[in-house]
Coordinates of C-alpha atoms and ligand atoms in Angstrom, one line a residue:
M1 CA 0.0 0.0 0.0
S2 CA 1.3 3.5 -0.8
S3 CA 1.8 6.1 2.0
H4 CA 1.8 9.9 2.0
P5 CA 3.1 12.4 4.6
S6 CA 0.3 14.2 6.6
A7 CA 0.4 18.0 7.3
D8 CA 2.3 17.4 10.6
G9 CA 5.0 15.3 8.9
D10 CA 3.7 11.8 10.0
V11 CA 3.5 9.2 7.3
T12 CA 0.0 7.9 7.2
P13 CA -1.2 5.2 4.9
A14 CA -3.1 6.4 1.8
R15 CA -6.7 5.6 1.9
P16 CA -7.3 2.8 -0.7
A17 CA -9.1 4.1 -3.7
R18 CA -12.7 3.2 -4.1
P19 CA -13.1 0.4 -6.6
R20 CA -14.4 1.8 -9.9
V21 CA -17.3 -0.1 -11.3
V22 CA -19.0 0.4 -14.6
L23 CA -22.6 -0.9 -14.3
G24 CA -23.9 -1.5 -17.8
V25 CA -27.6 -2.0 -18.2
S26 CA -29.1 -3.3 -21.4
G27 CA -32.7 -3.2 -22.5
G28 CA -34.7 -5.8 -20.7
I29 CA -37.5 -5.6 -18.1
A30 CA -35.0 -6.8 -15.4
A31 CA -33.4 -3.3 -15.8
Y32 CA -35.3 -2.3 -12.7
K33 CA -33.5 -4.9 -10.6
A34 CA -30.2 -3.2 -11.5
C35 CA -31.3 -0.3 -9.3
E36 CA -30.9 -2.7 -6.3
L37 CA -27.5 -3.8 -7.6
L38 CA -26.4 -0.2 -7.9
R39 CA -27.5 0.5 -4.4
R40 CA -25.5 -2.4 -3.0
F41 CA -22.4 -1.2 -4.9
T42 CA -22.7 2.5 -3.7
E43 CA -23.6 1.6 -0.1
S44 CA -20.5 -0.6 0.1
G45 CA -18.2 2.2 -1.1
H46 CA -17.8 1.6 -4.8
D47 CA -17.5 4.4 -7.3
V48 CA -20.1 3.4 -9.9
T49 CA -20.8 4.8 -13.3
V50 CA -24.0 3.6 -14.9
V51 CA -24.0 3.1 -18.6
P52 CA -27.4 2.1 -19.9
T53 CA -28.2 1.3 -23.5
A54 CA -30.9 3.4 -25.3
A55 CA -33.3 0.4 -24.9
A56 CA -32.6 0.2 -21.1
L57 CA -33.7 3.8 -20.8
E58 CA -37.1 2.8 -22.1
F59 CA -37.4 0.7 -19.0
V60 CA -35.7 2.8 -16.3
G61 CA -35.0 6.5 -17.0
A62 CA -31.6 8.4 -16.7
P63 CA -32.8 10.4 -13.7
T64 CA -33.1 7.2 -11.6
W65 CA -29.6 6.1 -12.5
A66 CA -28.1 9.6 -12.0
A67 CA -29.8 10.0 -8.6
L68 CA -28.7 6.5 -7.3
S69 CA -25.1 6.8 -8.6
G70 CA -24.6 10.5 -8.0
K71 CA -23.2 10.8 -11.5
P72 CA -24.4 12.0 -14.9
V73 CA -25.7 9.2 -17.1
S74 CA -25.5 8.8 -20.9
A75 CA -26.1 6.0 -23.3
E76 CA -24.2 7.4 -26.2
V77 CA -20.7 8.5 -27.0
W78 CA -21.6 12.1 -28.0
T79 CA -22.0 13.5 -24.4
G80 CA -18.8 15.1 -22.9
V81 CA -16.8 14.1 -25.9
H82 CA -13.8 16.2 -24.7
E83 CA -13.4 13.6 -21.9
V84 CA -13.3 10.8 -24.5
P85 CA -15.8 8.7 -22.4
H86 CA -16.0 5.8 -24.9
V87 CA -12.3 5.0 -24.1
R88 CA -11.8 6.4 -20.6
L89 CA -14.6 4.5 -18.8
G90 CA -13.4 1.1 -19.9
Q91 CA -9.7 1.9 -19.4
S92 CA -10.1 3.2 -15.9
A93 CA -12.6 0.6 -14.5
D94 CA -11.7 -2.1 -12.0
L95 CA -14.8 -4.0 -13.0
V96 CA -17.4 -3.9 -15.7
V97 CA -20.7 -5.7 -14.9
V98 CA -23.7 -5.7 -17.3
A99 CA -27.0 -6.6 -15.6
P100 CA -29.2 -7.4 -17.3
A101 CA -27.3 -8.5 -20.4
T102 CA -29.7 -9.1 -23.3
A103 CA -29.1 -11.5 -26.2
D104 CA -28.5 -8.5 -28.4
L105 CA -25.8 -7.0 -26.0
M106 CA -24.0 -10.3 -25.8
A107 CA -24.1 -10.8 -29.6
K108 CA -22.5 -7.3 -30.0
A109 CA -19.9 -8.0 -27.3
A110 CA -19.0 -11.4 -28.8
H111 CA -18.5 -9.8 -32.2
G112 CA -16.8 -6.6 -31.1
L113 CA -19.5 -4.2 -32.3
A114 CA -19.3 -0.7 -30.7
D115 CA -22.3 1.4 -31.6
D116 CA -23.0 3.0 -28.2
L117 CA -21.2 3.9 -25.0
L118 CA -21.7 0.5 -23.3
T119 CA -20.4 -1.6 -26.2
N120 CA -17.4 0.8 -26.6
T121 CA -16.7 0.4 -22.9
L122 CA -16.7 -3.3 -23.2
L123 CA -14.2 -3.1 -26.1
T124 CA -11.8 -0.9 -24.1
A125 CA -12.1 -2.6 -20.8
R126 CA -8.9 -4.4 -19.6
C127 CA -10.4 -5.3 -16.2
P128 CA -12.6 -8.3 -15.4
V129 CA -16.0 -8.3 -17.1
V130 CA -19.2 -9.9 -15.6
L131 CA -22.3 -10.4 -17.7
A132 CA -25.6 -11.4 -16.0
P133 CA -27.9 -12.4 -18.8
A134 CA -31.7 -12.1 -18.6
M135 CA -34.0 -13.1 -21.5
H136 CA -36.7 -15.5 -22.5
T137 CA -35.7 -19.2 -22.5
E138 CA -36.0 -19.5 -26.3
M139 CA -33.5 -16.7 -26.7
W140 CA -31.1 -18.1 -24.1
E141 CA -31.2 -21.6 -25.7
H142 CA -30.9 -20.3 -29.3
P143 CA -27.7 -21.6 -30.9
A144 CA -26.6 -18.0 -31.7
T145 CA -26.7 -17.1 -28.0
T146 CA -25.1 -20.3 -27.0
A147 CA -22.2 -19.7 -29.4
N148 CA -21.9 -16.0 -28.3
V149 CA -21.8 -17.1 -24.6
A150 CA -19.1 -19.7 -25.4
T151 CA -17.0 -17.1 -27.3
L152 CA -17.3 -14.6 -24.4
R153 CA -16.4 -17.3 -21.8
S154 CA -13.4 -18.4 -23.8
R155 CA -12.1 -14.9 -23.6
G156 CA -12.4 -14.9 -19.8
V157 CA -15.6 -13.0 -19.5
V158 CA -17.7 -14.3 -16.5
V159 CA -21.1 -15.0 -18.0
V160 CA -23.5 -15.9 -15.1
E161 CA -26.0 -18.7 -15.7
P162 CA -29.5 -17.2 -15.6
A163 CA -31.9 -18.3 -12.9
E164 CA -35.1 -20.3 -13.5
G165 CA -38.5 -19.1 -12.7
R166 CA -41.3 -16.7 -13.7
L167 CA -40.3 -14.7 -16.8
T168 CA -41.9 -11.4 -18.1
G169 CA -45.2 -12.8 -19.1
A170 CA -47.1 -15.7 -17.6
D171 CA -44.5 -18.2 -18.7
T172 CA -41.7 -19.7 -16.6
G173 CA -38.3 -21.1 -17.5
K174 CA -34.6 -20.4 -17.5
G175 CA -33.7 -16.8 -18.2
R176 CA -34.4 -14.8 -15.1
L177 CA -31.8 -12.3 -13.8
P178 CA -30.2 -13.9 -10.7
D179 CA -30.9 -12.1 -7.4
P180 CA -29.1 -8.7 -7.4
E181 CA -27.6 -9.7 -4.0
E182 CA -26.1 -12.8 -5.7
I183 CA -24.7 -10.8 -8.6
F184 CA -23.2 -8.3 -6.1
G185 CA -21.5 -11.1 -4.2
L186 CA -20.0 -12.5 -7.3
C187 CA -18.7 -9.1 -8.4
A188 CA -17.2 -8.5 -4.9
D189 CA -15.5 -11.9 -5.3
V190 CA -14.1 -11.0 -8.7
L191 CA -12.9 -7.6 -7.4
A192 CA -11.2 -9.2 -4.4
R193 CA -9.4 -11.7 -6.5
G194 CA -8.4 -9.3 -9.3
A195 CA -10.0 -11.6 -11.8
L196 CA -11.5 -15.0 -11.6
A197 CA -9.6 -17.5 -13.7
P198 CA -12.2 -20.0 -15.0
D199 CA -9.9 -22.8 -13.8
L200 CA -12.9 -25.0 -13.0
A201 CA -14.5 -24.7 -16.5
G202 CA -15.4 -28.2 -17.8
R203 CA -15.5 -29.6 -14.2
R204 CA -18.7 -30.9 -12.6
V205 CA -18.8 -30.5 -8.8
V206 CA -21.3 -31.3 -6.1
V207 CA -21.7 -29.4 -2.8
S208 CA -24.0 -30.2 0.1
A209 CA -25.2 -27.5 2.5
G210 CA -27.5 -26.9 5.5
G211 CA -28.7 -29.2 8.2
T212 CA -31.0 -32.1 7.8
R213 CA -34.2 -32.6 9.7
E214 CA -35.4 -35.9 11.0
R215 CA -39.2 -36.1 11.3
L216 CA -40.6 -37.1 14.7
D217 CA -44.3 -36.6 13.8
P218 CA -46.2 -34.4 11.4
V219 CA -45.2 -31.2 13.2
R220 CA -41.8 -31.9 14.9
F221 CA -38.3 -32.8 13.9
L222 CA -34.8 -33.2 15.2
G223 CA -32.5 -30.7 13.5
N224 CA -29.4 -28.6 13.9
R225 CA -28.4 -25.0 13.5
S226 CA -26.4 -25.2 10.3
S227 CA -27.3 -22.1 8.2
G228 CA -25.8 -23.4 4.9
R229 CA -23.7 -20.3 4.4
Q230 CA -20.4 -22.0 3.9
G231 CA -21.9 -24.5 1.5
Y232 CA -23.6 -21.7 -0.5
A233 CA -20.3 -19.8 -0.6
L234 CA -18.6 -22.9 -1.9
A235 CA -21.2 -23.3 -4.6
R236 CA -21.0 -19.7 -5.6
A237 CA -17.2 -19.7 -5.8
A238 CA -17.1 -22.8 -7.9
A239 CA -19.7 -21.4 -10.3
A240 CA -17.8 -18.1 -10.6
R241 CA -14.7 -20.2 -11.5
G242 CA -16.6 -21.9 -14.3
A243 CA -17.7 -25.2 -12.8
D244 CA -21.0 -26.9 -13.4
V245 CA -22.3 -27.0 -9.9
T246 CA -25.1 -29.0 -8.2
L247 CA -25.9 -27.8 -4.7
V248 CA -27.9 -30.2 -2.5
A249 CA -29.5 -27.9 0.1
A250 CA -31.0 -29.2 3.3
N251 CA -33.5 -26.7 4.8
V252 CA -31.6 -23.6 3.8
T253 CA -33.4 -20.3 3.5
L254 CA -30.7 -18.4 1.6
P255 CA -31.4 -17.3 -2.1
D256 CA -30.2 -19.7 -4.8
P257 CA -26.6 -18.9 -5.8
A258 CA -26.4 -17.5 -9.4
G259 CA -25.7 -20.2 -12.0
V260 CA -26.1 -23.2 -9.7
K261 CA -28.5 -26.2 -9.9
V262 CA -30.2 -26.4 -6.5
E263 CA -31.8 -29.6 -5.2
R264 CA -33.7 -29.3 -2.0
V265 CA -33.9 -32.1 0.6
E266 CA -35.1 -32.5 4.1
T267 CA -33.7 -35.6 5.8
T268 CA -30.3 -37.3 5.8
A269 CA -31.7 -40.2 3.7
E270 CA -32.9 -37.7 1.1
L271 CA -29.5 -35.9 1.2
R272 CA -27.7 -39.2 0.8
E273 CA -29.7 -40.1 -2.2
A274 CA -29.4 -36.7 -3.9
V275 CA -25.6 -36.4 -3.2
L276 CA -24.8 -40.0 -4.3
Q277 CA -26.7 -39.6 -7.5
A278 CA -25.3 -36.2 -8.4
S279 CA -21.7 -37.3 -7.6
V280 CA -21.5 -40.2 -10.1
G281 CA -18.6 -39.2 -12.4
A282 CA -18.2 -35.7 -10.8
D283 CA -14.8 -34.2 -10.4
A284 CA -15.4 -33.3 -6.7
V285 CA -17.9 -33.5 -4.0
V286 CA -17.8 -31.3 -0.9
M287 CA -19.9 -32.4 2.1
A288 CA -20.4 -29.0 3.8
A289 CA -23.8 -30.1 5.1
A290 CA -24.5 -31.1 8.7
P291 CA -26.5 -34.3 8.3
A292 CA -28.2 -35.5 11.5
D293 CA -26.4 -38.6 12.7
F294 CA -29.6 -40.1 14.2
R295 CA -33.2 -40.4 13.2
P296 CA -36.2 -41.4 15.2
T297 CA -37.0 -45.1 14.8
G298 CA -40.2 -44.8 12.8
E299 CA -42.0 -41.4 12.2
S300 CA -45.3 -41.1 14.1
T301 CA -48.1 -40.5 11.6
V302 CA -50.1 -38.6 14.2
K303 CA -49.0 -35.8 16.5
I304 CA -47.4 -37.1 19.7
K305 CA -49.7 -35.9 22.5
K306 CA -48.9 -35.0 26.1
S307 CA -49.9 -37.8 28.5
A308 CA -52.3 -37.1 31.3
D309 CA -49.9 -38.3 34.0
G310 CA -47.2 -35.8 32.9
S311 CA -44.7 -38.5 31.8
A312 CA -42.6 -37.6 28.8
P313 CA -42.5 -40.0 25.8
T314 CA -39.2 -41.9 25.1
I315 CA -37.9 -41.4 21.6
S316 CA -35.8 -44.2 20.3
L317 CA -33.2 -43.3 17.7
E318 CA -31.3 -45.2 15.0
Q319 CA -28.1 -44.1 13.3
N320 CA -28.1 -42.6 9.9
P321 CA -25.6 -43.7 7.2
D322 CA -22.3 -41.7 7.0
I323 CA -22.6 -40.2 3.5
L324 CA -19.0 -38.8 3.4
A325 CA -17.5 -42.2 4.3
E326 CA -19.6 -43.8 1.6
L327 CA -18.5 -41.3 -1.0
A328 CA -14.9 -41.9 0.0
A329 CA -15.3 -45.7 0.0
T330 CA -17.1 -45.8 -3.4
R331 CA -15.0 -43.1 -5.1
V332 CA -17.9 -42.1 -7.3
A333 CA -16.4 -38.6 -7.5
E334 CA -12.7 -38.0 -7.9
V335 CA -12.0 -35.7 -5.0
V336 CA -14.0 -36.1 -1.8
V337 CA -14.0 -33.4 0.8
G338 CA -15.5 -33.3 4.3
F339 CA -15.9 -30.7 7.1
A340 CA -15.4 -31.1 10.8
A341 CA -16.4 -28.8 13.6
E342 CA -14.2 -29.9 16.5
T343 CA -13.6 -28.8 20.1
G344 CA -10.9 -31.1 21.2
D345 CA -11.3 -33.3 24.3
S346 CA -9.4 -35.4 26.9
T347 CA -8.2 -37.7 24.1
G348 CA -6.6 -35.0 22.0
G349 CA -6.5 -31.5 20.6
V350 CA -8.6 -30.3 17.7
L351 CA -6.1 -31.2 15.0
D352 CA -5.4 -34.7 16.5
L353 CA -9.1 -35.5 16.4
A354 CA -9.4 -34.1 13.0
R355 CA -6.5 -36.1 11.6
A356 CA -8.1 -39.2 13.1
K357 CA -11.5 -38.3 11.5
L358 CA -9.8 -37.7 8.1
A359 CA -8.3 -41.2 8.2
R360 CA -11.6 -42.7 9.5
K361 CA -13.7 -41.1 6.8
G362 CA -11.2 -41.8 4.1
C363 CA -11.7 -38.5 2.3
D364 CA -9.0 -36.5 0.5
L365 CA -9.4 -33.2 2.4
L366 CA -11.0 -32.3 5.7
V367 CA -11.9 -28.7 6.4
V368 CA -11.6 -28.2 10.2
N369 CA -13.3 -25.5 12.2
D370 CA -12.1 -25.1 15.8
V371 CA -15.4 -24.3 17.5
S372 CA -14.0 -24.4 21.1
G373 CA -14.3 -20.6 21.5
G374 CA -17.8 -20.2 20.1
A375 CA -20.1 -21.4 17.4
V376 CA -19.6 -20.6 13.7
F377 CA -23.2 -21.4 12.9
G378 CA -24.8 -18.5 10.9
A379 CA -21.7 -16.3 11.2
E380 CA -20.6 -14.3 8.2
D381 CA -16.9 -15.3 8.5
N382 CA -14.9 -18.4 9.3
E383 CA -11.4 -19.7 9.9
A384 CA -10.2 -23.2 9.3
V385 CA -7.4 -25.6 8.7
I386 CA -7.6 -27.7 5.6
L387 CA -6.0 -31.1 6.3
A388 CA -5.1 -33.4 3.3
A389 CA -4.8 -37.1 3.3
D390 CA -1.1 -36.8 2.1
G391 CA -0.3 -35.2 5.5
S392 CA -0.1 -31.6 4.2
S393 CA -2.3 -28.8 5.7
T394 CA -3.3 -25.2 4.9
E395 CA -4.2 -22.7 7.6
V396 CA -6.8 -20.2 6.5
P397 CA -6.9 -17.1 8.7
R398 CA -10.3 -15.6 9.8
G399 CA -12.0 -14.1 6.8
S400 CA -15.1 -14.3 4.7
K401 CA -16.7 -17.6 4.0
A402 CA -16.2 -16.7 0.3
A403 CA -12.5 -16.3 0.8
L404 CA -12.3 -19.7 2.6
A405 CA -14.4 -21.3 -0.2
H406 CA -11.8 -20.1 -2.8
V407 CA -8.9 -21.6 -0.8
I408 CA -10.8 -24.9 -0.5
W409 CA -11.3 -24.9 -4.3
D410 CA -7.6 -24.1 -4.8
R411 CA -6.7 -27.2 -2.8
I412 CA -9.3 -29.3 -4.6
A413 CA -8.1 -28.1 -8.0
D414 CA -4.6 -29.2 -7.1
R415 CA -5.9 -32.7 -6.7
M416 CA -8.0 -33.0 -9.9
G417 CA -6.6 -35.0 -12.7
P418 CA -6.7 -33.8 -16.3
R419 CA -10.1 -32.8 -17.7
A420 CA -12.0 -35.6 -19.4
Ligands
CTP517 N1 -21.3 -36.5 7.5 C1 -22.0 -37.3 6.6 N2 -23.0 -38.1 7.0 C2 -23.3 -38.2 8.3 C3 -22.7 -37.3 9.2 C4 -21.7 -36.5 8.8 O1 -21.6 -37.3 5.4 N3 -24.3 -39.0 8.7 C5 -20.2 -35.6 7.0 C6 -20.5 -34.1 7.2 O2 -21.1 -33.5 6.1 C7 -19.0 -33.6 7.3 C8 -18.3 -34.8 8.0 O3 -19.1 -35.9 7.7 O4 -18.5 -33.4 6.1 C9 -18.0 -34.6 9.4 O5 -19.1 -34.7 10.2 P1 -19.1 -34.9 11.8 O6 -20.4 -34.8 12.3 O7 -18.0 -34.1 12.3 O8 -18.6 -36.4 11.8 P2 -19.0 -37.6 12.6 O9 -18.6 -38.8 11.9 O10 -20.5 -37.5 13.0 O11 -18.1 -37.4 13.9 P3 -18.4 -37.1 15.4 O12 -18.3 -38.5 16.0 O13 -17.3 -36.2 15.8 O14 -19.7 -36.5 15.5

C-alpha cells in the first residue's frame, strides 16, 4: 500500500481508492433490478458509473440512474466528448458488470461491435467483465446465443447462468436475472481476486449445505443449527470459476446462488440419495452439510400428545448412514472433501481429532473448524485448517466464507486429474 506524509509530517497510509465499477444496463425488463444492484455497490463504497443502452432507458430513465449513482448518465458517445468517455470509462474501470445483459448485447460484445457507450466500454475494458444475462428461455437456448456465450467465456468474461422461474409474461423457464444480491456477491469476489480464472471450467462438482431434519411426527423434527452459508459460498465460488455446480441444500433459507442447480432435501436419507446420484462421475464432492447422525425409529403419523400423568415419551433413535464415508469408499467422485467442527477433548487436541477423522472417513481433504471458542453457525466469517490425506495442511486465517471457499477450491483443483 502506498503512503503519504500528513500535514504534521507523519507518514500515514493512503486511503485505498474506491473500486471503480461500470454498471452496464441493457434493454430488458429486469433493468429495474439493476437499481438494487447499484445501491449495493454504492452503499459498500464503490464508485459506480451507470452506462445504460438506449433500450434500457425505455425501462428505467436516466434520472433514476443519476440519482442513485450520483453521476451523470449517458447511453451514447456524444456526451462530454472532450473527456473521451468511450475509451476512458473502460480503461479506468476495476470491473465492468452488465446486468441485465440481453441476447443482443451479448451478440454485440462477442463480435466486437461498438455502436453506443456500453459496447465501446466493453471493447476498451482491460479489467474483469461480468455479464448477467436475462432473456426468454428460447433466446437463451438459441444456438446463436449459446455460441456467443461460449465465445465470451473463452475470452475470460464471466457469464453468469440465468436463474429459472417466472419470466416477463405468464411463462416460466430459464432466463431470469439472478438475485441482485447474488450478482453483487459474485462481483465482490471478482474484485477481491483481481480476476477469476475460469480454472474449474469443464468440471462438474457437487456441494451439500445446510442441516438435515429428521421427522418425529407431522409437526416436529430433530434438527441442527447449520445455516448453509459455507456450502452456499462454496457453490457460488465454484460457479464463478466456471464449474457446473449441483448444490444439494437441506433446509436452507438463503437465495439460490447464481448459475447453480439447487436440489432441496429435508432428511439425511434424502440428502444421501441426492448427493450420491449427483456425484457419479463428478470431479469433486464437498460435504459441507451437517446431516443428522440419528433419526427417530419410525416417524409417528399422528402428533405425539402429552400424557395425562405428565410422563414424557421416550424417543428411540437409530443411526443414519455416513454419507461422506460412503463417498470416500465408493469413489464415485474424484476428490472427496469433508468438514469437521471440533472442540478437542481429553483424548486429543482439535487437529489430532481431525486427523483421526480424516483417516476414519477416508476423504481427500477435511476442512476443520475449531469451535471451542464459540459457534460458527450462521456467522458471516470463518477460519479453518484444511487437512489433506497426504499429510499436508493449509491454515486459512479468519476471513469471509467466500475467501475460505476459494482456498478450498484451490486445494481441490490441485488434486484433480486432467479434464475428461
Ligand atoms: N457427514 C456425513 N454423513 C453423516 C454425518 C456427517 O456425510 N451422517 C459428513 C459431514 O457432512 C461432514 C463430515 O461428515 O463433512 C463430518 O461430520 P461430523 O459430524 O464431524 O462427523 P461424525 O462422523 O459425525 O463425527 P463425530 O463423532 O465427531 O460427530
